Short mmCIF file of C-alpha atoms and ligand atoms in Angstrom, two decimals:
data_model
loop_
_atom_site.label_atom_id
_atom_site.label_comp_id
_atom_site.label_asym_id
_atom_site.label_seq_id
_atom_site.Cartn_x
_atom_site.Cartn_y
_atom_site.Cartn_z
CA MET A 1 18.31 -22.28 26.53
CA PRO A 2 15.99 -18.53 26.54
CA VAL A 3 13.22 -18.20 23.49
CA ASP A 4 12.97 -15.23 21.73
CA LYS A 5 9.51 -13.81 21.53
CA ILE A 6 9.40 -11.02 18.93
CA LEU A 7 6.44 -8.23 18.43
CA VAL A 8 6.49 -6.41 14.92
CA ILE A 9 4.50 -3.18 14.80
CA GLY A 10 3.87 -1.38 11.73
CA SER A 11 3.54 -5.20 10.82
CA GLU A 12 0.97 -5.30 7.22
CA GLY A 13 3.10 -2.44 5.34
CA GLN A 14 5.70 -2.61 2.84
CA ILE A 15 8.89 -3.79 4.56
CA GLY A 16 6.54 -5.22 7.70
CA THR A 17 4.70 -8.53 5.66
CA VAL A 18 8.19 -9.38 4.37
CA LEU A 19 10.16 -9.91 7.55
CA SER A 20 7.78 -11.06 9.32
CA HIS A 21 7.51 -13.59 6.94
CA ALA A 22 11.19 -14.34 7.72
CA LEU A 23 11.24 -13.83 10.69
CA ARG A 24 8.75 -16.47 11.67
CA GLN A 25 10.68 -18.65 9.73
CA ILE A 26 13.20 -18.09 11.48
CA HIS A 27 12.26 -18.20 15.33
CA GLY A 28 8.97 -20.52 14.14
CA ILE A 29 5.02 -18.89 13.82
CA ALA A 30 4.18 -19.12 17.47
CA HIS A 31 7.15 -17.04 18.84
CA VAL A 32 6.93 -13.95 15.63
CA VAL A 33 3.38 -11.44 16.65
CA THR A 34 2.41 -9.31 14.23
CA SER A 35 0.58 -5.82 14.98
CA ASP A 36 -0.53 -2.61 13.15
CA ILE A 37 -3.60 0.51 12.97
CA ASN A 38 -4.51 -1.41 10.12
CA PRO A 39 -6.67 -5.28 9.63
CA PRO A 40 -4.32 -7.74 8.42
CA ARG A 41 -3.79 -8.03 4.53
CA ASN A 42 -3.48 -11.53 4.76
CA SER A 43 -5.35 -14.39 5.95
CA VAL A 44 -3.24 -14.39 9.56
CA ILE A 45 -0.78 -16.43 10.21
CA GLY A 46 -0.07 -16.86 13.95
CA TYR A 47 -0.66 -14.39 16.50
CA PHE A 48 -1.89 -10.59 15.41
CA GLU A 49 -2.93 -7.52 17.39
CA LYS A 50 -4.59 -4.29 16.09
CA LEU A 51 -2.71 -1.74 17.81
CA ASN A 52 -2.46 2.14 17.29
CA ILE A 53 1.12 2.42 18.25
CA LEU A 54 0.37 5.74 20.06
CA ASP A 55 -1.15 3.47 22.56
CA GLY A 56 0.90 3.00 25.36
CA ALA A 57 -1.08 0.70 27.47
CA LYS A 58 -2.48 -1.75 24.85
CA LEU A 59 1.47 -2.24 24.08
CA HIS A 60 2.38 -2.38 27.04
CA GLU A 61 -0.76 -5.07 27.27
CA ILE A 62 0.18 -6.79 24.27
CA VAL A 63 4.35 -6.88 25.74
CA LYS A 64 2.63 -8.41 28.91
CA LYS A 65 0.30 -10.95 27.49
CA HIS A 66 2.90 -12.08 24.66
CA LYS A 67 5.94 -12.49 27.18
CA ILE A 68 7.79 -10.05 24.40
CA THR A 69 11.72 -10.11 24.52
CA GLN A 70 12.17 -8.18 21.03
CA ILE A 71 10.59 -5.60 19.09
CA TYR A 72 10.85 -4.20 15.45
CA HIS A 73 9.38 -1.06 15.67
CA LEU A 74 8.29 -0.41 12.22
CA ALA A 75 4.90 1.96 12.04
CA ALA A 76 6.00 5.38 11.09
CA LEU A 77 4.64 8.08 8.30
CA LEU A 78 7.08 8.20 5.58
CA SER A 79 8.00 11.17 4.29
CA ALA A 80 6.36 12.17 1.25
CA LYS A 81 2.25 11.15 3.76
CA GLY A 82 4.34 12.78 6.36
CA GLU A 83 4.23 16.78 4.34
CA GLN A 84 1.17 16.08 4.21
CA ASN A 85 0.39 16.35 7.38
CA PRO A 86 3.83 17.34 9.22
CA ARG A 87 1.91 17.28 12.36
CA GLN A 88 0.67 14.01 12.13
CA THR A 89 3.87 12.53 11.30
CA TRP A 90 5.24 14.23 14.35
CA ASP A 91 3.18 12.61 16.70
CA VAL A 92 2.84 8.93 14.99
CA ASN A 93 6.73 8.49 14.19
CA MET A 94 8.27 10.58 17.79
CA ASN A 95 5.00 9.16 20.32
CA GLY A 96 4.90 6.08 18.86
CA LEU A 97 8.99 5.57 19.13
CA PHE A 98 8.65 7.25 23.03
CA ASN A 99 6.21 4.54 23.61
CA VAL A 100 8.21 1.85 21.80
CA LEU A 101 11.34 2.52 23.85
CA GLU A 102 9.18 3.10 27.22
CA VAL A 103 7.73 -0.05 27.43
CA ALA A 104 11.58 -1.84 26.11
CA ARG A 105 12.91 -0.40 29.28
CA GLN A 106 10.43 -0.95 31.83
CA GLU A 107 9.33 -4.81 30.88
CA LYS A 108 13.31 -5.20 30.53
CA ILE A 109 13.12 -6.23 26.28
CA ASP A 110 16.03 -7.66 24.93
CA LYS A 111 16.24 -5.81 21.88
CA VAL A 112 14.94 -3.22 20.23
CA PHE A 113 14.83 -2.67 15.83
CA PHE A 114 14.03 0.80 14.87
CA PRO A 115 14.46 1.80 11.09
CA SER A 116 15.98 5.23 10.36
CA SER A 117 16.14 6.49 6.72
CA ILE A 118 18.74 8.48 4.01
CA ALA A 119 16.37 10.60 5.14
CA VAL A 120 18.40 12.33 8.35
CA PHE A 121 20.31 13.83 5.38
CA GLY A 122 19.73 17.24 3.58
CA GLY A 123 20.77 20.49 3.24
CA LEU A 124 24.96 20.65 3.62
CA SER A 125 25.34 16.38 3.69
CA SER A 126 27.35 15.46 1.31
CA LYS A 127 25.72 13.99 -1.88
CA ILE A 128 28.38 10.44 -2.88
CA ASN A 129 29.55 7.98 -0.57
CA THR A 130 27.56 10.03 2.27
CA PRO A 131 29.48 9.63 5.61
CA GLN A 132 28.50 8.05 8.19
CA HIS A 133 29.29 10.84 10.86
CA GLY A 134 28.88 13.60 8.39
CA ILE A 135 26.13 16.26 8.49
CA LEU A 136 22.72 15.40 8.92
CA GLN A 137 20.37 18.24 8.00
CA PRO A 138 16.73 16.27 7.07
CA GLN A 139 14.58 18.94 4.92
CA THR A 140 11.17 16.57 5.58
CA MET A 141 9.44 16.27 8.60
CA TYR A 142 9.58 12.57 8.43
CA GLY A 143 14.10 13.19 7.99
CA ILE A 144 13.16 14.94 11.22
CA THR A 145 11.34 12.16 13.06
CA LYS A 146 13.79 9.99 11.75
CA GLU A 147 16.88 12.46 13.05
CA VAL A 148 15.35 12.39 16.73
CA GLY A 149 14.45 8.82 16.69
CA GLU A 150 17.85 8.18 16.32
CA HIS A 151 19.72 10.43 18.92
CA LEU A 152 16.06 9.29 21.19
CA ALA A 153 17.78 5.06 20.69
CA GLU A 154 21.07 6.49 21.72
CA TYR A 155 20.21 7.74 24.32
CA TYR A 156 17.89 4.81 25.76
CA PHE A 157 20.95 2.50 25.22
CA ASN A 158 23.08 5.06 27.31
CA LYS A 159 20.99 5.89 30.38
CA PHE A 160 19.32 3.07 30.48
CA GLY A 161 21.27 0.67 28.31
CA LEU A 162 18.79 -0.50 26.20
CA ASP A 163 20.19 -2.28 23.36
CA VAL A 164 18.72 -0.13 19.88
CA ARG A 165 19.75 -1.48 16.66
CA SER A 166 19.09 0.80 13.26
CA ILE A 167 19.85 1.22 9.87
CA ARG A 168 19.59 3.94 7.58
CA TYR A 169 17.80 2.72 5.03
CA PRO A 170 17.82 3.79 1.32
CA GLY A 171 14.28 3.23 -0.47
CA LEU A 172 12.98 0.06 -1.04
CA ILE A 173 12.17 -2.08 -3.87
CA SER A 174 9.80 -5.55 -3.30
CA TYR A 175 7.21 -7.23 -5.13
CA GLN A 176 5.60 -9.07 -2.25
CA SER A 177 4.95 -5.87 -1.00
CA LEU A 178 3.65 -2.30 -2.20
CA PRO A 179 5.29 0.61 -0.15
CA GLY A 180 3.02 3.43 1.33
CA GLY A 181 3.80 6.96 1.09
CA GLY A 182 7.52 7.69 0.28
CA THR A 183 9.15 9.52 -2.34
CA THR A 184 10.94 6.21 -3.88
CA ASP A 185 8.20 4.67 -4.00
CA TYR A 186 8.35 5.39 -7.93
CA ALA A 187 11.05 2.39 -8.51
CA VAL A 188 8.80 0.34 -7.29
CA ASP A 189 5.19 1.48 -8.81
CA ILE A 190 6.94 1.47 -12.40
CA PHE A 191 7.17 -2.23 -12.29
CA HIS A 192 3.74 -3.14 -11.39
CA LYS A 193 3.12 -0.79 -14.49
CA ALA A 194 5.33 -2.13 -16.52
CA VAL A 195 5.03 -6.01 -15.68
CA LYS A 196 1.14 -5.12 -16.54
CA ASN A 197 1.68 -3.25 -19.91
CA GLU A 198 0.50 -0.15 -19.18
CA ASP A 199 1.93 3.62 -19.84
CA PHE A 200 3.70 4.97 -16.20
CA SER A 201 4.10 8.21 -15.80
CA CYS A 202 7.65 9.28 -13.25
CA PHE A 203 6.75 12.08 -10.07
CA LEU A 204 10.38 12.79 -10.48
CA LYS A 205 12.90 14.17 -13.40
CA LYS A 206 14.78 11.44 -14.47
CA ASP A 207 18.31 11.93 -13.73
CA THR A 208 17.23 11.82 -10.22
CA TYR A 209 19.94 9.69 -8.86
CA LEU A 210 18.69 7.68 -4.85
CA PRO A 211 20.19 5.28 -3.39
CA MET A 212 18.06 1.87 -3.65
CA MET A 213 18.00 -1.61 -2.26
CA TYR A 214 16.17 -4.54 -2.73
CA MET A 215 14.17 -5.85 0.00
CA PRO A 216 16.30 -9.63 0.07
CA ASP A 217 18.96 -7.60 1.02
CA ALA A 218 17.11 -4.90 3.33
CA ILE A 219 15.68 -8.23 5.43
CA ARG A 220 18.93 -10.06 5.82
CA ALA A 221 20.40 -6.57 6.66
CA THR A 222 17.57 -5.83 9.68
CA ILE A 223 18.23 -9.06 10.89
CA GLU A 224 22.07 -9.77 10.51
CA LEU A 225 21.81 -6.71 12.22
CA MET A 226 19.91 -7.62 14.65
CA GLN A 227 21.46 -11.20 15.58
CA ALA A 228 24.95 -9.48 16.28
CA PRO A 229 26.47 -9.81 19.57
CA VAL A 230 25.96 -6.23 20.33
CA GLU A 231 30.35 -5.61 21.95
CA ASN A 232 30.42 -5.71 17.90
CA LEU A 233 28.42 -2.25 17.31
CA SER A 234 30.36 0.91 17.62
CA MET A 235 26.82 2.66 17.77
CA HIS A 236 23.06 2.45 18.41
CA TYR A 237 21.99 4.67 16.15
CA GLY A 238 21.26 4.49 12.26
CA TYR A 239 24.41 2.76 9.95
CA ASN A 240 24.27 3.79 6.46
CA ILE A 241 23.94 0.39 4.12
CA HIS A 242 24.44 1.32 0.83
CA ALA A 243 23.87 -1.57 -2.12
CA MET A 244 22.97 0.79 -5.91
CA ARG A 245 22.94 3.93 -6.87
CA PHE A 246 20.60 4.69 -9.80
CA SER A 247 18.38 7.30 -11.74
CA PRO A 248 14.56 6.75 -13.23
CA GLU A 249 16.13 6.57 -16.67
CA GLN A 250 18.74 3.72 -15.53
CA LEU A 251 15.89 1.95 -14.05
CA LEU A 252 14.11 3.10 -17.77
CA ALA A 253 16.84 1.53 -19.38
CA GLU A 254 17.40 -1.82 -17.18
CA ILE A 255 12.96 -2.53 -18.20
CA HIS A 256 13.73 -1.99 -21.36
CA LYS A 257 15.68 -4.88 -21.33
CA TYR A 258 13.67 -7.46 -20.70
CA LEU A 259 9.56 -5.25 -21.10
CA PRO A 260 11.15 -3.22 -24.54
CA GLU A 261 7.35 -1.39 -25.56
CA PHE A 262 7.09 -0.54 -22.13
CA GLN A 263 6.11 4.12 -21.95
CA VAL A 264 7.45 6.28 -18.99
CA SER A 265 6.73 9.86 -19.60
CA TYR A 266 7.90 12.58 -16.43
CA GLN A 267 5.54 14.70 -13.98
CA PRO A 268 7.37 15.80 -11.43
CA ASP A 269 5.69 17.06 -8.19
CA TYR A 270 6.57 18.50 -4.64
CA ARG A 271 7.91 14.56 -4.27
CA GLN A 272 11.21 15.93 -6.36
CA ASP A 273 12.11 18.50 -3.94
CA ILE A 274 11.89 15.71 -1.13
CA ALA A 275 14.12 13.35 -3.20
CA ALA A 276 16.03 16.52 -4.46
CA SER A 277 17.76 16.63 -1.07
CA TRP A 278 19.00 13.55 -0.21
CA VAL A 279 21.73 12.08 -0.77
CA GLU A 280 22.68 9.42 -3.91
CA SER A 281 25.08 6.75 -1.83
CA MET A 282 26.50 6.01 1.56
CA ASP A 283 29.75 5.10 3.30
CA ASP A 284 28.92 2.06 4.78
CA SER A 285 31.86 0.76 6.47
CA ALA A 286 31.08 0.41 9.68
CA ALA A 287 28.02 -1.68 9.19
CA ARG A 288 30.49 -3.56 6.73
CA THR A 289 33.37 -3.39 9.21
CA ASP A 290 31.12 -4.10 12.67
CA TRP A 291 28.89 -6.96 11.72
CA GLY A 292 29.74 -7.93 8.32
CA TRP A 293 27.01 -5.97 6.12
CA GLN A 294 27.26 -7.11 1.98
CA GLU A 295 24.69 -6.04 -0.71
CA ARG A 296 24.07 -9.23 -2.57
CA PHE A 297 21.77 -7.16 -5.55
CA ASP A 298 22.67 -4.68 -8.05
CA LEU A 299 20.23 -2.91 -10.77
CA ALA A 300 20.17 -5.43 -13.51
CA ALA A 301 20.33 -8.51 -10.28
CA MET A 302 17.52 -6.50 -8.87
CA CYS A 303 15.48 -5.22 -11.91
CA LYS A 304 15.72 -9.13 -13.27
CA ASP A 305 14.01 -10.74 -9.72
CA MET A 306 11.32 -8.19 -9.99
CA ILE A 307 10.42 -8.35 -13.26
CA SER A 308 10.72 -12.39 -12.93
CA ASN A 309 8.58 -12.52 -9.91
CA LEU A 310 6.05 -9.79 -10.50
CA GLN A 311 5.46 -11.79 -13.97
CA LYS A 312 4.68 -15.19 -11.99
CA ILE A 313 1.61 -13.48 -9.82
CA LYS A 314 0.61 -11.85 -12.97
CA HIS A 315 0.77 -15.42 -14.71
CA ASN A 316 -0.59 -17.22 -11.06
CA GLY A 317 -3.83 -14.46 -10.93
CA ALA A 318 -2.66 -14.42 -7.33
CA SER A 319 -2.49 -10.84 -5.07
CA GLU A 320 1.38 -9.64 -3.82
CA TYR A 321 -0.09 -9.61 -0.78
CA ASP A 322 -0.85 -13.10 -0.74
CA GLU A 323 1.80 -14.45 1.78
CA LYS A 324 1.42 -18.70 1.26
CA MET A 325 3.11 -18.28 -1.96
CA PHE A 326 5.80 -17.61 -0.37
CA LEU A 327 5.93 -19.66 2.41
P1 NAD B 401 4.33 0.96 5.01
O1 NAD B 401 4.01 2.76 5.40
O2 NAD B 401 4.53 0.11 3.71
O3 NAD B 401 3.97 0.75 6.25
C1 NAD B 401 4.15 1.42 8.12
C2 NAD B 401 3.53 -0.07 8.79
O4 NAD B 401 2.91 1.61 9.82
C3 NAD B 401 1.59 0.54 7.85
O5 NAD B 401 0.95 -0.89 8.38
C4 NAD B 401 0.83 1.03 8.89
O6 NAD B 401 -0.98 0.74 8.45
C5 NAD B 401 1.37 1.26 9.90
N1 NAD B 401 0.78 1.88 10.87
C6 NAD B 401 1.06 3.26 10.40
N2 NAD B 401 0.41 4.09 11.69
C7 NAD B 401 0.27 3.80 12.72
C8 NAD B 401 -0.14 3.59 13.72
N3 NAD B 401 -0.69 4.96 15.07
N4 NAD B 401 0.24 2.04 14.87
C9 NAD B 401 0.53 1.32 14.34
N5 NAD B 401 1.24 1.16 12.90
C10 NAD B 401 0.99 1.97 12.43
O7 NAD B 401 6.05 1.37 5.83
P2 NAD B 401 7.35 1.13 5.54
O8 NAD B 401 7.61 0.60 4.09
O9 NAD B 401 7.32 -0.79 5.87
O10 NAD B 401 8.32 1.15 5.96
C11 NAD B 401 8.71 0.64 7.54
C12 NAD B 401 9.19 1.31 8.87
O11 NAD B 401 10.64 0.87 7.64
C13 NAD B 401 9.46 3.18 8.72
O12 NAD B 401 10.33 3.79 10.28
C14 NAD B 401 10.18 3.92 7.95
O13 NAD B 401 9.97 5.56 8.14
C15 NAD B 401 11.09 2.99 7.53
N6 NAD B 401 11.84 3.04 6.02
C16 NAD B 401 10.87 2.62 5.03
C17 NAD B 401 11.85 1.99 3.92
C18 NAD B 401 11.55 1.86 3.02
O14 NAD B 401 11.47 2.66 1.31
N7 NAD B 401 10.10 1.57 2.32
C19 NAD B 401 13.01 3.25 3.46
C20 NAD B 401 13.93 3.64 4.48
C21 NAD B 401 12.42 3.60 6.11
C1 AKB B 402 10.42 7.26 1.35
O1 AKB B 402 11.37 7.80 0.82
O2 AKB B 402 10.16 8.38 1.91
C2 AKB B 402 10.85 6.14 2.66
C3 AKB B 402 12.50 5.98 2.61
C4 AKB B 402 13.19 6.57 1.74
O3 AKB B 402 13.07 6.71 3.83
N1 AKB B 402 10.96 5.51 1.42
#
C-alpha cells in the first residue's frame, strides 16, 4: 500500500505545533516533514525545512526531495497583523496558497489542506447560526484572502481534480502553543495571565461574542476531514464547524470558578471592529453530514482542561512549546 508523506507548511505556529505532533503520531516521525519561515521552536523531531512560502522553486524542491503526497498549508498572516500590513498579507496569504496549489497540481499531490476562517464572514452575513452558503462579505484583508483562497481551492478541484479540503476554523484555544496576531488571541492570553496570577487587559469589549473551539477538537476535525472518502465531500471550500460561542465576560466567569482572584480590565482597540464584523455561531450541518463532525469540548470542559494543563506546565517549569511534554 502506498505510504503518505506529509508536508506541514507553517509548522511553528499555534496550529502547526499541535497538528505536526498529531500527524507524527498517526503517520510516524519519518513520514512528516515540517517547514516554516522561522526556525523550529523545539529541538527538531523528524525533518524540518526552512521555507518562505513565497519561494515557489524551493517549495517544489522540498516536495520532490521528500516525495510528498499530502500538504497541510498553514502559513499565513492572521487578522490583526493583517490589518497592520495589508499588502504583505495579500502577498503571503494569496501567493503562498497559489504556490502550494501549483506545485500540488504539477506533482500530482493526493490531498491539500487549506485552513479558512470565520473571517470570510462580515458585512451582511447573518450573525447567529450563519449558513454554510450565506453571504461572505469580509471586512479585513485577512478575511478577503481566506474568501479568495476558498474560491481558488474550489477552482483547482473543479479544473484540475486536485483534492483540496478546507475548514472555516473559529478562534482556536490551546495550551501547547501561543497564537500569532489574531483577533481571537485574547481567549488564549487570558488563561496564561490567570494561571500566572497576573492581571489581564482585554482588547475586546466584555460583551463581544465570537465562535471558539478548543485545539483538540480542531485537530481532530482537520484529520477527520482529511481522512474522509472524497465521494462523501459535497464541497472543496471551507466547511463551517462550530463548537462554542462566548464573550470575554462569560469566559472570565468560567475562569473565576478555578481562579476567583483573577482581575480583568477592558481596553478595546482596533481589534474590536474586526471582532464586531465577524459572526457568533455557524450552521455546521454540512460538516456533520458529510464527514461526521462532532465537537467534544464546550466552554466549561475547555476551561477545566486549559487551566489544568497550564498549571501542570507552570508547576513543571516547562515551556509551552516543549513538544517532548506531549509525546
Ligand atoms: P500562526 O500565526 O500561529 O502560525 C503561522 C505560521 O506561519 C508561523 O509559524 C509563521 O512563522 C509561518 N509563516 C508566516 N509567513 C510565512 C511565510 N512567508 N513562509 C512560511 N511560513 C510562514 O497561525 P495559526 O494560528 O497556526 O494559523 C494557521 C492557519 O490556520 C492560518 O492559515 C490561519 O489563517 C488559520 N486559522 C487559524 C485560526 C486560529 O484561531 N489559530 C483560526 C482560523 C484560521
Ligand atoms: C484570527 O483571530 O485572526 C484567527 C481567526 C479566527 O481566523 N484566530
